[in-house]
XYZ file of C-alpha atoms in Angstrom:
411
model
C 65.113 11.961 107.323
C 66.398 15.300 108.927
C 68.195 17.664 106.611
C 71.047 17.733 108.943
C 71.238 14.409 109.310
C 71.377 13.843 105.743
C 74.532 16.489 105.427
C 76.423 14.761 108.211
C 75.774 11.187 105.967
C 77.061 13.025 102.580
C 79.870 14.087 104.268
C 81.044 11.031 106.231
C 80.719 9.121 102.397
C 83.163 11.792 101.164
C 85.242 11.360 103.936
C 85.815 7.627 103.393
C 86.201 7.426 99.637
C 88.688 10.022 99.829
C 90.200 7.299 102.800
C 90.144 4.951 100.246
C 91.634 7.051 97.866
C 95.048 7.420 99.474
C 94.489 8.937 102.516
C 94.190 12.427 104.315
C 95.379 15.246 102.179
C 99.040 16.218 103.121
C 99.542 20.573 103.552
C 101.044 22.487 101.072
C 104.658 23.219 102.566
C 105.528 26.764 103.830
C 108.215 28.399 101.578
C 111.480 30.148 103.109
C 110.730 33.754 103.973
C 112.838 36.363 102.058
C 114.853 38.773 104.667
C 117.559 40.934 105.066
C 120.524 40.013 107.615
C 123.557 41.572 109.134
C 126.477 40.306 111.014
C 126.501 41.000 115.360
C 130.080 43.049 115.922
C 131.855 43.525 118.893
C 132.968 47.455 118.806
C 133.372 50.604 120.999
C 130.183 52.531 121.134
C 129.623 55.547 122.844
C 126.473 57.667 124.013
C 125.939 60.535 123.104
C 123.005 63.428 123.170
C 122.480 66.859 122.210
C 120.760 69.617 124.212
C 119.275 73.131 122.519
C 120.240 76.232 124.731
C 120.888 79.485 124.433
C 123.994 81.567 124.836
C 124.736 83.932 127.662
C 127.095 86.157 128.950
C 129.749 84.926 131.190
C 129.154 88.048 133.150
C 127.032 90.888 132.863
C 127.360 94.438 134.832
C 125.096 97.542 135.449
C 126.945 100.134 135.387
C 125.407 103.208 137.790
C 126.117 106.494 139.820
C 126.397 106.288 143.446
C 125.048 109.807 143.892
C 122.541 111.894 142.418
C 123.370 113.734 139.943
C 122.437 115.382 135.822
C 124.445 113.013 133.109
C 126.452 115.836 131.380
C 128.838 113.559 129.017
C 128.900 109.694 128.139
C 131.486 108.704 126.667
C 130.693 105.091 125.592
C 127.899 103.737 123.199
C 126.416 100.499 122.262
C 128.854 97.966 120.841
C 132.288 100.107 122.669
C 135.274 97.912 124.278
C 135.882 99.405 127.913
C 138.853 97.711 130.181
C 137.813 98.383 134.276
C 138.521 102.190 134.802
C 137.929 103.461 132.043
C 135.439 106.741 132.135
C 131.900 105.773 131.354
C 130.191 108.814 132.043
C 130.222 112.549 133.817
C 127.824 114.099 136.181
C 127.359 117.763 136.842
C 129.778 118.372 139.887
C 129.471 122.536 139.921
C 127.508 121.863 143.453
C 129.956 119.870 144.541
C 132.833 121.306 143.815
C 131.406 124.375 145.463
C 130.608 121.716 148.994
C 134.524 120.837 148.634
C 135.541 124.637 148.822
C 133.421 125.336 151.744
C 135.123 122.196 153.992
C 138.372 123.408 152.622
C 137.254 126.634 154.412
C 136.032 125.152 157.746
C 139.187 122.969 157.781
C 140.983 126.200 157.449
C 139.059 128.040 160.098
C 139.680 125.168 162.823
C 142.983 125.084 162.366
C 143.099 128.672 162.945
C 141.045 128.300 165.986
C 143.449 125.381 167.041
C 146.391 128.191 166.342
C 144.617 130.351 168.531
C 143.975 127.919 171.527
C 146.857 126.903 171.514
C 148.418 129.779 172.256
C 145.772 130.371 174.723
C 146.858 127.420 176.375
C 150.907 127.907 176.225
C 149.939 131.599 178.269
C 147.814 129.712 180.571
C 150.251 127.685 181.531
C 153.059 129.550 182.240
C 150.834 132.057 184.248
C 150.256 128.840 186.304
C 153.362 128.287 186.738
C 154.199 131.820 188.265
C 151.307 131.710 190.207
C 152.545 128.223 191.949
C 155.744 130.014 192.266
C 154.117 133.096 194.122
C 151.822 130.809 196.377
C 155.443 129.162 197.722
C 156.630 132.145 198.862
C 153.187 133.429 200.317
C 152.459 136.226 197.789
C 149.356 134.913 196.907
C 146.808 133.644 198.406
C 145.008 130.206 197.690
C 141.753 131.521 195.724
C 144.053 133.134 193.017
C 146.147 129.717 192.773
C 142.713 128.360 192.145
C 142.107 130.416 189.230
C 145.458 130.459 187.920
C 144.562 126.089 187.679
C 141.513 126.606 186.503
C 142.039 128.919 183.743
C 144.901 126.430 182.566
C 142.976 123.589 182.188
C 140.115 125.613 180.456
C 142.946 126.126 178.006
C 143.868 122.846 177.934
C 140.596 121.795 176.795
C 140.048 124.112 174.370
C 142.959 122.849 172.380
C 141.584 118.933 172.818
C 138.373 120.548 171.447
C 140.014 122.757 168.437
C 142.013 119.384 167.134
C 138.562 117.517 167.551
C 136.755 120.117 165.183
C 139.870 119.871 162.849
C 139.710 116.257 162.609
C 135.914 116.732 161.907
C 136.457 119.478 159.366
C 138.913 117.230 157.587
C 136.630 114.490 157.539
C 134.035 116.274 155.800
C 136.772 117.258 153.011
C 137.308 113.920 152.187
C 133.648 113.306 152.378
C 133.195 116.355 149.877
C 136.073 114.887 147.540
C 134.771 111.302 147.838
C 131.769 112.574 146.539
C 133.081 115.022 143.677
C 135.255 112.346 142.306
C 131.961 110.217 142.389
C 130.276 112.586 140.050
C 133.423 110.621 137.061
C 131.865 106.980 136.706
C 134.209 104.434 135.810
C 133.776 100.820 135.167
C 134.349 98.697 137.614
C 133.971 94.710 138.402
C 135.752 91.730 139.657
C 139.134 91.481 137.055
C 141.493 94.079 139.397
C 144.407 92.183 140.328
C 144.582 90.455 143.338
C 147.421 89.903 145.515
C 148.268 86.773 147.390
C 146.836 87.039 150.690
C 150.394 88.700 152.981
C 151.904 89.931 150.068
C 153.079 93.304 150.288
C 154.651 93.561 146.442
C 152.546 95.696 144.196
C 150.721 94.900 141.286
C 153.174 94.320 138.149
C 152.671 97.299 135.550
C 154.805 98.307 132.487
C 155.374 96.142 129.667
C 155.311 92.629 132.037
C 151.718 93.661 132.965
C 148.769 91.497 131.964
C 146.605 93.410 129.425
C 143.350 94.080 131.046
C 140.442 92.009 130.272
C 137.539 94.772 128.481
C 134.011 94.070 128.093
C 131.521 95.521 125.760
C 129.083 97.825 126.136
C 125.310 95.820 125.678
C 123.014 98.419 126.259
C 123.091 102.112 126.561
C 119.935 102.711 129.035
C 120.140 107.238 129.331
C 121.138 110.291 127.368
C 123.162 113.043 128.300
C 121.182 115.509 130.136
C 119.196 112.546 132.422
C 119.035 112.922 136.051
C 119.897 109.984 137.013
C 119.387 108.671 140.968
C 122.189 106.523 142.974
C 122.211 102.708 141.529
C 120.212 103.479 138.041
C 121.768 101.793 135.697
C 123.484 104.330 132.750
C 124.682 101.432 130.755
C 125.333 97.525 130.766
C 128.602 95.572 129.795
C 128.703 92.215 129.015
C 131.538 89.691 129.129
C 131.935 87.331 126.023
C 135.390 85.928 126.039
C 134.553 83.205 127.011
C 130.433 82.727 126.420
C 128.479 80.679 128.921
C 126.054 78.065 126.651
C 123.059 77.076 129.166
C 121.221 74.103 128.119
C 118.086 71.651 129.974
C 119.068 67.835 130.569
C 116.040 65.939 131.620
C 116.439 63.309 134.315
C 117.076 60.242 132.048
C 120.632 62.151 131.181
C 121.148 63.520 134.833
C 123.892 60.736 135.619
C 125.922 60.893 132.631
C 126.320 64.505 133.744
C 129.825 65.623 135.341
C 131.558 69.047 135.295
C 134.526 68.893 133.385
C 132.923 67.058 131.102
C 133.606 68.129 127.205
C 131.110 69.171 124.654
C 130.650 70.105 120.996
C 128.918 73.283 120.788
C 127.060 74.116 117.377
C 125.196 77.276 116.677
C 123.115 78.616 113.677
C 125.163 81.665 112.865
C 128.053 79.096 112.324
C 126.950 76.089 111.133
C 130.429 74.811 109.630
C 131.971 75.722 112.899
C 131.946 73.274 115.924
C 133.442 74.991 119.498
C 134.450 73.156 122.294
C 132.255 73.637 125.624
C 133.132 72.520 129.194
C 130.678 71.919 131.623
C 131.163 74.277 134.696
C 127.859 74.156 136.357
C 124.840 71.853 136.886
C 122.402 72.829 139.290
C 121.392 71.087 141.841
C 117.567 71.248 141.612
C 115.499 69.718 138.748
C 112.548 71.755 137.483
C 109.153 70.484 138.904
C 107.469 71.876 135.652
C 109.656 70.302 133.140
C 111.895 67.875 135.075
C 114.694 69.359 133.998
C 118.192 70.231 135.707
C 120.220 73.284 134.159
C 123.822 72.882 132.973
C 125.909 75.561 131.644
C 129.309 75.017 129.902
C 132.049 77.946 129.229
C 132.767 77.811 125.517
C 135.902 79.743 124.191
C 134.951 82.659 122.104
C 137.885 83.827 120.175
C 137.646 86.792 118.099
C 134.010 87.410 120.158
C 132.180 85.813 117.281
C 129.685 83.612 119.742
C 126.936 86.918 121.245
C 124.753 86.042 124.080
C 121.349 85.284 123.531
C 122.255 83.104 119.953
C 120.665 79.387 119.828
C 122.925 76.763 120.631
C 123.071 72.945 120.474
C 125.693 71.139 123.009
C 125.976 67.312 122.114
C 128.202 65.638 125.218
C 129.233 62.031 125.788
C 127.165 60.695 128.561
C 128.691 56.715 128.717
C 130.564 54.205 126.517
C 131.695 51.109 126.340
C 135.396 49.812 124.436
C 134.274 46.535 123.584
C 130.823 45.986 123.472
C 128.256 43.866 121.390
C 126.608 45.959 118.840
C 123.716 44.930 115.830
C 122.184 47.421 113.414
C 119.617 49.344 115.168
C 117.077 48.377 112.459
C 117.284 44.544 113.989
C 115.385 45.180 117.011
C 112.022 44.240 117.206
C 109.001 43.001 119.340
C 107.162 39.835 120.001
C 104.565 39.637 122.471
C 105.772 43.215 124.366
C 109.509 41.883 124.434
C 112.188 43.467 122.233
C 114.617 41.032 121.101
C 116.315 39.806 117.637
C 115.621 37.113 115.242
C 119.294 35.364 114.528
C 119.506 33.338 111.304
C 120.924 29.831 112.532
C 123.172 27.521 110.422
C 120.299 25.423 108.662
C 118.624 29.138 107.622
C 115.871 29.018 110.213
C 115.117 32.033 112.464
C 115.370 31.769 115.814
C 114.127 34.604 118.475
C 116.327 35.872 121.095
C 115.054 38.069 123.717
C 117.609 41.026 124.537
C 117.949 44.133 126.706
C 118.808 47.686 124.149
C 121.805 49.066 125.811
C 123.503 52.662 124.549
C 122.642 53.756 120.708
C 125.467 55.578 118.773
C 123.363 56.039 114.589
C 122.853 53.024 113.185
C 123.901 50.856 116.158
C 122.971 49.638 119.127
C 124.533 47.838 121.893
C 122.219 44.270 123.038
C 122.653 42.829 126.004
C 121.860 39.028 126.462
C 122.736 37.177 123.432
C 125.681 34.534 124.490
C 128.523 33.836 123.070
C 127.349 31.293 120.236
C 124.837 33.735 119.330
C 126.866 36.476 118.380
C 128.720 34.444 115.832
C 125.137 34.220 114.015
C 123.481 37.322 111.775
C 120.558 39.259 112.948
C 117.447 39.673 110.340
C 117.119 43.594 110.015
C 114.557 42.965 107.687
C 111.545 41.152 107.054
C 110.589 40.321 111.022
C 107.205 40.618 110.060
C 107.205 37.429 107.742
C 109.330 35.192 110.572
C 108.129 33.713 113.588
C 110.591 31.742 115.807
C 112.063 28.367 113.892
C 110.967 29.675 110.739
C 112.781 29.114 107.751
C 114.585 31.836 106.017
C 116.075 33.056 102.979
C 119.403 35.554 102.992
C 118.494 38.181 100.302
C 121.583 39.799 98.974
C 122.079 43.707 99.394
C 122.345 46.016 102.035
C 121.322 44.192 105.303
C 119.601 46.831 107.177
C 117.393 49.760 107.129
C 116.711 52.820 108.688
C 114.846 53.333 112.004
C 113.932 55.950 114.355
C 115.373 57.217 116.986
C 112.147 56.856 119.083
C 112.493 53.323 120.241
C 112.573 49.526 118.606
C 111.476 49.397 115.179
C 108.274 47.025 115.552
């Protein structure tokens, strides 16, 4: 007989004595699984993410001549508190004091000439009068009535011409002072007083005027003794009260986003400290490199400790919910590419519940799509691995979670 064969006969034997026996053997029974399990709570959560950014000056100013000229004092340094006019720095003004003597001078000299024409003009016109008076009578004859007209309005003229070149000689004055007083650079930028547009009252000063807002010097770019050219910059001041914190949101964030919004602002210099941002900007345009949209929040800066250009985390409250239904992050999981939660049933049997992860605040998570039976059930937050659906479980006593990362669903 064929080997085979002769297997196949052994084996049906066996198989009917151990029929006669008592029947097919029965399979061992699977024992309850040993997890962890935590209650589902119904609770206010709120989202919330931090961004890294740097700090920046609320407003920074170059300071620089508007002529040409040889730096012969500064009088501020790196570090210095000006207020807008104070004097920043001197130019040599020797040739230009010398151009504002010589238009005094011409001024001078046309209104002497003016002096003089008009005079010319007063005797012009009264010998036109006499000679109208002769011509009357028939003293004189037409030709010297001519003259007598034309010499008057010559002399007319020449006074319209004489206040011309005085008005010319005392533009170039000003011109001359304008740019002498130039040569004494002050600070200047946008915190003069402004008056309501029609007013005609003056700015308040004395005692019931506002102090004036100062800056600080950042950078001291020349020496004394530089020539320096119209627009170089002699030094730059900085605005830090308040500080501008500029952070990157990527596009998942962008719609939590809203100015007005308020954020905790955390730096390294200050670690214990926590100040309170606002967002004023958020630009309009996402970076095509890094798909990123800038936001910038104005964080008070009392006593100036905040400098531009320190790190800087912002964490701001993107959504929340008052009342929503929360389980310990570390009970999510994944069968089959679907996150869900196993719930432990009244008979201790697991039972799988597919669910959609809503907003994450630590160690919980809000789950959408467990009804309202479900959520008076606990999650398993651990042991998933050794529970399929309907399988019987055993509660463990002890904490009833553990941790997870923030990446995603723990698997």
């Amino acid at each position: 007989m064929h080997p085979t064969r002769v297997l196949l006969a052994v084996a049906a034997l066996a198989s009917a004595c151990s029929g006669e026996a008592g029947g097919p053997a029965a399979a061992p029974e699977r024992p309850p699984a040993p997890v962890a399990a935590a209650p589902i709570e119904r609770r206010a959560i709120t989202l919330r993410r931090t961004f890294s950014g740097t700090l920046e000056a609320a407003a920074e100013v170059a300071i620089a001549p508007r002529i040409t000229g040889l730096v012969e004092r500064l009088h501020v340094d790196i570090g210095d508190e000006i207020a807008e006019g104070d004097l920043v720095a001197v130019l040599d003004d020797d040739e230009l004091r010398q151009a504002v003597r010589q238009a005094e001078a011409e001024l001078a000299v046309a209104r002497a000439n003016d002096e003089e024409a008009g005079a010319a003009n007063e005797i012009a016109q009264r010998a036109l009068g006499r000679a109208e008076a002769l011509h009357s009578d028939g003293v004189t004859s037409q030709g010297e009535l001519d003259r007598a007209r034309t010499s008057a309005l010559a002399a007319r003229s020449r006074t319209s011409v004489t206040r011309a070149q005085i008005e010319r000689a005392q533009a170039s004055l000003a011109a001359a002072r304008l740019r002498l007083s130039q040569t004494r650079i002050v600070a200047r930028w946008s915190d003069e007083t402004e008056l309501e547009p029609g007013s005609t009252d003056a700015p308040p000063v004395g005692p019931s005027a506002p102090a004036p807002r100062t800056r600080l010097v950042s950078r001291r770019l020349v020496d004394e003794g530089a020539l320096v050219a119209p627009g170089q910059a002699l030094v730059n001041v900085v605005e830090v009260e308040p500080v501008v914190a500029v952070v990157f949101v990527p596009e998942r964030d962008y719609r939590g986003l809203a100015v007005g919004q308020v954020a905790d602002v955390r730096t390294d210099a200050y670690p214990t400290r926590t100040f309170r941002g606002t967002v004023s900007a958020i630009s309009p345009v996402f970076s095509s490199a890094s798909r990123q949209v800038r936001v910038e929040l104005t964080v008070p800066n009392p006593g100036r400790v905040l400098k531009p250009g320190m790190f800087a985390r912002a964490t701001l409250e993107l959504d929340g919910r008052e009342a929503a239904t929360v389980v310990p992050y570390a009970a999510l999981t994944r069968r089959r590419d679907e996150a869900g939660v196993f719930l432990v049933d009244a008979v201790s049997v697991a039972r799988w519940r597919p669910i959609t992860q809503g907003i994450r605040e630590g160690r919980w998570v809000e789950v959408v799509g467990l009804d309202g039976a479900d959520t008076s059930l606990e999650v398993v937050t651990i042991g998933q691995e050794l529970v399929d659906d309907g399988s019987p479980v055993s509660v463990l006593d002890g904490p009833g979670e553990q941790p997870a990362p923030e990446g995603g669903a723990p698997r």
